[in-house]
Amino acid sequence: MTQKTDKKIATMEAKIALPRENGELVFQAPWEARAFGLAVALNEKDLYEWREFSSQLASEIAAAEQNNDPSSYYARWVASLEELVIAQGLISRKQLDARTAEYASGIHDHHDH
Amino acid sequence: MNTTAQTDTALRTRALESLLIEKGLITEDIIDEVVEKYEKDVGPLNGARVVARAWTDPDYKRRLLEDGRAAIAELGFDSAHGAKIVVIENTPDVHHLVVCTLCSCYPWSVLGLPPNWYKSYAYRSRAVREPRAVLLEFDLNLPDTVEIRVWDSNSDLRYMVLPERPAGTEDYTEEQLISLVTRDSMIGVAKIESPSK
């Protein structure tokens, strides 16, 4: 973990700021922590710039609020991550849909539910 | 957000992670490292409060063993999105051990995120088959006279162990007791050491 990302996370502007309690990060479920870790780790590996992720997240949040979509902060976080890794050509939507469907049908070993 | 949407997003997150790992872009260890660094360690503390209350309040303990979810909710902790929590009490004669053989179901509302070994194939497959050997690897050597019962969690039903109150803590306040309770003791892979030792 580099200081670099620490600072970026600490300075995410209010509109897209991470849910916190007494200044510490709060995860409502294990998958939220995984989604958080995944986005930060991909940035650590230089697969995208943090500002690319945060601007995607800002658009997801703005769109969800405009549509009165009751989705949670981390659901929007995952949607942003999905858009970004697909836009970067790291994986395809088709692959992701297929893998999600496999997990949903129990073909693969589930985690953390 | 409703439970179905939660589950869908959880599955999608898992799918994203597994695809990115398969492509060699990231490893599970790096993600673990990030999460461990940031995650606040409040999870197991919720469980410790439940245990300390049960040790000091016999009525609470009775309610906890009867209906874990309701008694845990009394202390203000959310019970894992509707999953039932069953609390099982260790005694000098019976020791309980919790596992999820299928995946990694865990009472995270009281214990936080599961440790990596809990999710490992080795623990999941061996805890049922050879619990005594597994406990030895956690440095817990139980006498042969102690019966070991293994509880297999699933998505609707999670188990938490109520460990034995250690000797020498008769004068302890509830707050002092909380500080003695460990995560591992509530999974059943450890006992709580007597502080006088």
Short mmCIF file of C-alpha atoms in Angstrom, two decimals:
data_model
loop_
_atom_site.label_atom_id
_atom_site.label_comp_id
_atom_site.label_asym_id
_atom_site.label_seq_id
_atom_site.Cartn_x
_atom_site.Cartn_y
_atom_site.Cartn_z
CA MET A 1 0.00 0.00 0.00
CA THR A 2 1.45 3.30 -1.01
CA GLN A 3 0.98 6.67 0.62
CA LYS A 4 -0.21 7.80 -2.78
CA THR A 5 -3.54 5.96 -2.63
CA ASP A 6 -4.05 6.67 1.06
CA LYS A 7 -4.04 10.33 0.31
CA LYS A 8 -6.38 9.97 -2.66
CA ILE A 9 -8.87 8.03 -0.58
CA ALA A 10 -8.64 10.50 2.26
CA THR A 11 -9.32 13.39 -0.07
CA MET A 12 -12.25 11.95 -2.03
CA GLU A 13 -14.67 14.85 -2.12
CA ALA A 14 -17.79 14.80 0.02
CA LYS A 15 -20.15 13.80 -2.76
CA ILE A 16 -18.34 10.52 -3.39
CA ALA A 17 -16.75 10.04 0.05
CA LEU A 18 -16.60 6.56 1.56
CA PRO A 19 -19.10 5.64 4.31
CA ARG A 20 -17.36 6.20 7.64
CA GLU A 21 -18.09 6.07 11.32
CA ASN A 22 -15.80 7.92 13.72
CA GLY A 23 -13.51 8.48 10.77
CA GLU A 24 -13.11 4.77 10.04
CA LEU A 25 -14.40 2.90 7.03
CA VAL A 26 -17.63 0.99 7.50
CA PHE A 27 -18.56 -2.10 5.52
CA GLN A 28 -22.10 -3.46 5.81
CA ALA A 29 -21.15 -6.85 4.38
CA PRO A 30 -18.00 -8.75 3.40
CA TRP A 31 -18.58 -8.17 -0.32
CA GLU A 32 -18.42 -4.41 0.26
CA ALA A 33 -14.95 -4.81 1.74
CA ARG A 34 -13.92 -7.01 -1.22
CA ALA A 35 -15.24 -4.42 -3.68
CA PHE A 36 -13.35 -1.70 -1.85
CA GLY A 37 -10.14 -3.76 -1.75
CA LEU A 38 -10.44 -4.71 -5.41
CA ALA A 39 -10.78 -1.12 -6.65
CA VAL A 40 -7.88 0.10 -4.51
CA ALA A 41 -5.68 -2.87 -5.41
CA LEU A 42 -6.22 -2.40 -9.17
CA ASN A 43 -5.16 1.21 -8.78
CA GLU A 44 -2.09 0.10 -6.81
CA LYS A 45 -1.22 -2.12 -9.76
CA ASP A 46 -1.50 0.95 -12.03
CA LEU A 47 -4.35 -0.52 -14.07
CA TYR A 48 -6.08 2.85 -13.85
CA GLU A 49 -5.63 6.23 -12.30
CA TRP A 50 -7.57 6.88 -9.11
CA ARG A 51 -9.18 9.94 -10.66
CA GLU A 52 -10.58 7.72 -13.44
CA PHE A 53 -12.26 5.58 -10.82
CA SER A 54 -13.49 8.46 -8.72
CA SER A 55 -14.95 10.32 -11.69
CA GLN A 56 -16.77 7.14 -12.78
CA LEU A 57 -18.10 6.77 -9.24
CA ALA A 58 -19.25 10.38 -9.22
CA SER A 59 -21.24 9.80 -12.44
CA GLU A 60 -22.78 6.57 -11.08
CA ILE A 61 -23.86 8.36 -7.90
CA ALA A 62 -25.24 11.33 -9.80
CA ALA A 63 -27.18 9.08 -12.19
CA ALA A 64 -28.57 6.94 -9.36
CA GLU A 65 -29.70 10.00 -7.41
CA GLN A 66 -31.31 11.54 -10.46
CA ASN A 67 -33.28 8.33 -11.04
CA ASN A 68 -34.15 7.91 -7.35
CA ASP A 69 -32.38 4.58 -7.47
CA PRO A 70 -32.18 3.26 -3.87
CA SER A 71 -28.94 1.36 -4.54
CA SER A 72 -26.30 1.44 -1.79
CA TYR A 73 -22.99 3.27 -1.95
CA TYR A 74 -21.07 0.07 -2.59
CA ALA A 75 -23.52 -1.14 -5.26
CA ARG A 76 -22.65 2.07 -7.13
CA TRP A 77 -19.00 1.46 -6.34
CA VAL A 78 -19.20 -2.00 -7.97
CA ALA A 79 -21.06 -0.58 -10.98
CA SER A 80 -18.26 1.98 -11.42
CA LEU A 81 -15.57 -0.64 -11.14
CA GLU A 82 -17.39 -2.79 -13.70
CA GLU A 83 -17.69 0.07 -16.21
CA LEU A 84 -14.06 0.99 -15.76
CA VAL A 85 -12.51 -2.47 -16.16
CA ILE A 86 -14.71 -3.13 -19.20
CA ALA A 87 -13.82 0.25 -20.75
CA GLN A 88 -10.14 -0.56 -20.16
CA GLY A 89 -10.63 -3.87 -21.96
CA LEU A 90 -9.47 -5.89 -18.93
CA ILE A 91 -12.55 -8.10 -19.10
CA SER A 92 -15.71 -8.12 -21.21
CA ARG A 93 -19.29 -7.61 -20.08
CA LYS A 94 -20.14 -10.99 -21.55
CA GLN A 95 -17.56 -12.73 -19.38
CA LEU A 96 -18.76 -10.92 -16.30
CA ASP A 97 -22.43 -11.69 -16.95
CA ALA A 98 -21.59 -15.34 -17.55
CA ARG A 99 -19.51 -15.68 -14.39
CA THR A 100 -22.14 -13.92 -12.28
CA ALA A 101 -24.81 -16.26 -13.65
CA GLU A 102 -22.62 -19.25 -12.79
CA TYR A 103 -22.26 -18.06 -9.21
CA ALA A 104 -25.99 -17.37 -9.00
CA SER A 105 -26.79 -20.91 -10.10
CA GLY A 106 -24.30 -22.35 -7.65
CA ILE A 107 -21.95 -23.86 -10.23
CA HIS A 108 -19.02 -22.22 -8.51
CA ASP A 109 -18.31 -22.21 -4.81
CA HIS A 110 -20.00 -19.14 -3.31
CA HIS A 111 -18.19 -16.83 -0.96
CA ASP A 112 -19.25 -14.64 1.89
CA HIS A 113 -22.99 -14.87 1.75
CA MET B 1 -31.36 -1.91 -0.70
CA ASN B 2 -33.25 -5.17 -0.62
CA THR B 3 -31.73 -8.57 0.00
CA THR B 4 -31.94 -9.73 -3.61
CA ALA B 5 -30.10 -6.66 -4.87
CA GLN B 6 -27.49 -7.21 -2.13
CA THR B 7 -26.99 -10.80 -3.25
CA ASP B 8 -26.75 -9.85 -6.93
CA THR B 9 -24.11 -7.23 -6.23
CA ALA B 10 -22.23 -9.62 -3.95
CA LEU B 11 -22.14 -12.22 -6.75
CA ARG B 12 -21.09 -9.64 -9.31
CA THR B 13 -18.28 -8.46 -7.06
CA ARG B 14 -17.10 -12.03 -6.64
CA ALA B 15 -17.31 -12.58 -10.41
CA LEU B 16 -15.28 -9.42 -11.08
CA GLU B 17 -12.64 -10.49 -8.58
CA SER B 18 -12.34 -14.04 -9.93
CA LEU B 19 -12.05 -12.89 -13.58
CA LEU B 20 -9.38 -10.31 -12.76
CA ILE B 21 -7.45 -12.91 -10.76
CA GLU B 22 -7.69 -15.43 -13.61
CA LYS B 23 -6.28 -12.88 -16.01
CA GLY B 24 -3.32 -12.42 -13.71
CA LEU B 25 -4.09 -8.73 -13.17
CA ILE B 26 -4.43 -9.02 -9.42
CA THR B 27 -4.07 -11.62 -6.67
CA GLU B 28 -6.30 -12.49 -3.77
CA ASP B 29 -3.44 -11.66 -1.39
CA ILE B 30 -3.13 -8.09 -2.61
CA ILE B 31 -6.87 -7.51 -2.12
CA ASP B 32 -6.70 -9.12 1.34
CA GLU B 33 -3.84 -6.83 2.23
CA VAL B 34 -5.77 -3.73 1.24
CA VAL B 35 -8.88 -4.80 3.11
CA GLU B 36 -6.97 -5.74 6.25
CA LYS B 37 -5.23 -2.43 6.26
CA TYR B 38 -8.44 -0.45 6.07
CA GLU B 39 -10.99 -2.55 7.81
CA LYS B 40 -11.76 -1.40 11.28
CA ASP B 41 -11.49 -4.16 13.78
CA VAL B 42 -14.83 -3.51 15.42
CA GLY B 43 -16.42 -6.74 14.23
CA PRO B 44 -15.13 -9.17 16.87
CA LEU B 45 -15.71 -6.50 19.50
CA ASN B 46 -19.48 -6.76 18.98
CA GLY B 47 -19.28 -10.48 19.70
CA ALA B 48 -17.10 -9.81 22.76
CA ARG B 49 -19.81 -7.53 24.17
CA VAL B 50 -22.39 -10.26 23.67
CA VAL B 51 -20.18 -12.80 25.47
CA ALA B 52 -19.35 -10.50 28.39
CA ARG B 53 -23.03 -9.67 28.87
CA ALA B 54 -23.92 -13.37 28.89
CA TRP B 55 -21.23 -14.05 31.51
CA THR B 56 -22.51 -11.32 33.82
CA ASP B 57 -26.27 -11.52 33.29
CA PRO B 58 -27.82 -15.01 33.62
CA ASP B 59 -31.15 -13.84 32.18
CA TYR B 60 -29.42 -12.43 29.14
CA LYS B 61 -27.48 -15.66 28.71
CA ARG B 62 -30.71 -17.68 28.79
CA ARG B 63 -32.24 -15.43 26.11
CA LEU B 64 -29.05 -15.61 24.05
CA LEU B 65 -29.01 -19.41 24.01
CA GLU B 66 -32.74 -19.53 23.25
CA ASP B 67 -32.76 -17.00 20.43
CA GLY B 68 -29.34 -15.71 19.45
CA ARG B 69 -30.55 -13.25 16.86
CA ALA B 70 -33.03 -11.54 19.18
CA ALA B 71 -30.57 -11.33 22.10
CA ILE B 72 -27.81 -9.96 19.86
CA ALA B 73 -30.26 -7.40 18.48
CA GLU B 74 -30.96 -6.29 22.09
CA LEU B 75 -27.39 -4.98 22.20
CA GLY B 76 -27.97 -3.07 18.98
CA PHE B 77 -26.13 -5.33 16.55
CA ASP B 78 -27.70 -6.13 13.22
CA SER B 79 -28.02 -9.85 12.66
CA ALA B 80 -26.48 -10.61 9.29
CA HIS B 81 -29.42 -9.58 7.08
CA GLY B 82 -32.00 -11.97 8.38
CA ALA B 83 -29.78 -15.00 8.92
CA LYS B 84 -30.53 -16.82 12.14
CA ILE B 85 -27.71 -16.85 14.69
CA VAL B 86 -27.47 -19.78 17.05
CA VAL B 87 -25.19 -19.39 20.05
CA ILE B 88 -23.77 -22.57 21.53
CA GLU B 89 -22.17 -22.73 24.95
CA ASN B 90 -18.85 -24.35 25.71
CA THR B 91 -18.68 -26.29 28.98
CA PRO B 92 -15.89 -28.23 30.71
CA ASP B 93 -17.24 -31.39 28.99
CA VAL B 94 -18.28 -30.15 25.54
CA HIS B 95 -16.31 -27.96 23.16
CA HIS B 96 -17.97 -26.45 20.08
CA LEU B 97 -16.27 -25.64 16.81
CA VAL B 98 -17.81 -23.63 13.95
CA VAL B 99 -17.10 -24.10 10.25
CA CYS B 100 -18.80 -23.50 6.93
CA THR B 101 -17.94 -26.53 4.83
CA LEU B 102 -19.64 -25.17 1.71
CA CYS B 103 -18.09 -21.71 1.54
CA SER B 104 -17.51 -19.14 4.23
CA CYS B 105 -20.78 -18.32 5.98
CA TYR B 106 -19.91 -16.44 9.12
CA PRO B 107 -21.78 -14.35 11.71
CA TRP B 108 -20.02 -11.19 10.51
CA SER B 109 -22.43 -8.82 12.25
CA VAL B 110 -20.89 -9.93 15.54
CA LEU B 111 -17.47 -11.22 14.46
CA GLY B 112 -16.49 -8.91 11.58
CA LEU B 113 -14.96 -10.32 8.41
CA PRO B 114 -13.92 -13.98 8.50
CA PRO B 115 -10.19 -14.65 8.85
CA ASN B 116 -8.52 -16.11 5.77
CA TRP B 117 -7.99 -19.53 7.31
CA TYR B 118 -11.75 -19.81 7.94
CA LYS B 119 -12.30 -19.52 4.18
CA SER B 120 -9.52 -21.97 3.32
CA TYR B 121 -10.29 -25.34 1.81
CA ALA B 122 -8.06 -27.03 4.39
CA TYR B 123 -10.07 -25.74 7.35
CA ARG B 124 -13.44 -26.28 5.69
CA SER B 125 -12.69 -29.86 4.75
CA ARG B 126 -10.80 -30.94 7.86
CA ALA B 127 -12.77 -29.31 10.69
CA VAL B 128 -15.54 -31.90 10.39
CA ARG B 129 -13.33 -34.88 9.62
CA GLU B 130 -10.60 -34.39 12.21
CA PRO B 131 -11.53 -31.53 14.55
CA ARG B 132 -9.13 -32.63 17.26
CA ALA B 133 -6.15 -32.48 14.89
CA VAL B 134 -7.28 -29.09 13.56
CA LEU B 135 -7.59 -27.71 17.10
CA LEU B 136 -4.10 -28.96 17.91
CA GLU B 137 -2.81 -26.87 15.03
CA PHE B 138 -4.41 -23.89 16.75
CA ASP B 139 -2.47 -24.93 19.90
CA LEU B 140 -5.64 -26.11 21.59
CA ASN B 141 -5.05 -29.50 23.13
CA LEU B 142 -8.31 -30.78 24.60
CA PRO B 143 -8.37 -33.83 26.90
CA ASP B 144 -9.87 -36.97 25.34
CA THR B 145 -12.73 -36.75 27.83
CA VAL B 146 -13.96 -33.51 26.23
CA GLU B 147 -16.51 -34.07 23.49
CA ILE B 148 -16.02 -31.91 20.38
CA ARG B 149 -19.11 -30.89 18.42
CA VAL B 150 -18.72 -29.31 14.99
CA TRP B 151 -21.38 -26.92 13.65
CA ASP B 152 -21.70 -26.34 9.92
CA SER B 153 -22.95 -22.84 9.09
CA ASN B 154 -24.98 -21.99 6.01
CA SER B 155 -26.50 -18.89 4.48
CA ASP B 156 -29.62 -19.03 6.68
CA LEU B 157 -28.05 -20.20 9.91
CA ARG B 158 -24.80 -19.03 11.50
CA TYR B 159 -23.23 -20.24 14.67
CA MET B 160 -21.28 -18.42 17.34
CA VAL B 161 -19.60 -20.03 20.33
CA LEU B 162 -20.12 -18.73 23.85
CA PRO B 163 -16.72 -19.52 25.37
CA GLU B 164 -16.22 -20.49 29.02
CA ARG B 165 -15.58 -17.62 31.38
CA PRO B 166 -11.97 -18.08 32.51
CA ALA B 167 -11.14 -18.72 36.15
CA GLY B 168 -9.88 -15.78 38.17
CA THR B 169 -12.25 -13.25 36.60
CA GLU B 170 -14.92 -13.31 39.32
CA ASP B 171 -14.22 -9.68 40.25
CA TYR B 172 -14.01 -8.40 36.68
CA THR B 173 -16.42 -5.78 35.39
CA GLU B 174 -18.24 -6.31 32.12
CA GLU B 175 -15.85 -3.88 30.40
CA GLN B 176 -12.83 -5.79 31.67
CA LEU B 177 -14.34 -9.07 30.50
CA ILE B 178 -14.93 -7.67 27.00
CA SER B 179 -11.20 -7.12 26.60
CA LEU B 180 -10.49 -10.81 27.30
CA VAL B 181 -12.78 -12.23 24.62
CA THR B 182 -11.04 -13.15 21.36
CA ARG B 183 -12.44 -13.75 17.89
CA ASP B 184 -10.96 -17.25 17.80
CA SER B 185 -12.70 -18.21 21.04
CA MET B 186 -16.06 -17.33 19.45
CA ILE B 187 -15.30 -19.55 16.43
CA GLY B 188 -14.22 -22.30 18.80
CA VAL B 189 -10.57 -22.70 17.79
CA ALA B 190 -9.34 -21.26 21.10
CA LYS B 191 -10.23 -21.08 24.76
CA ILE B 192 -9.91 -17.89 26.77
CA GLU B 193 -6.87 -18.01 28.97
CA SER B 194 -7.24 -17.24 32.63
CA PRO B 195 -5.65 -13.79 33.14
CA SER B 196 -3.85 -14.98 36.28
CA LYS B 197 -1.80 -17.47 34.25
#
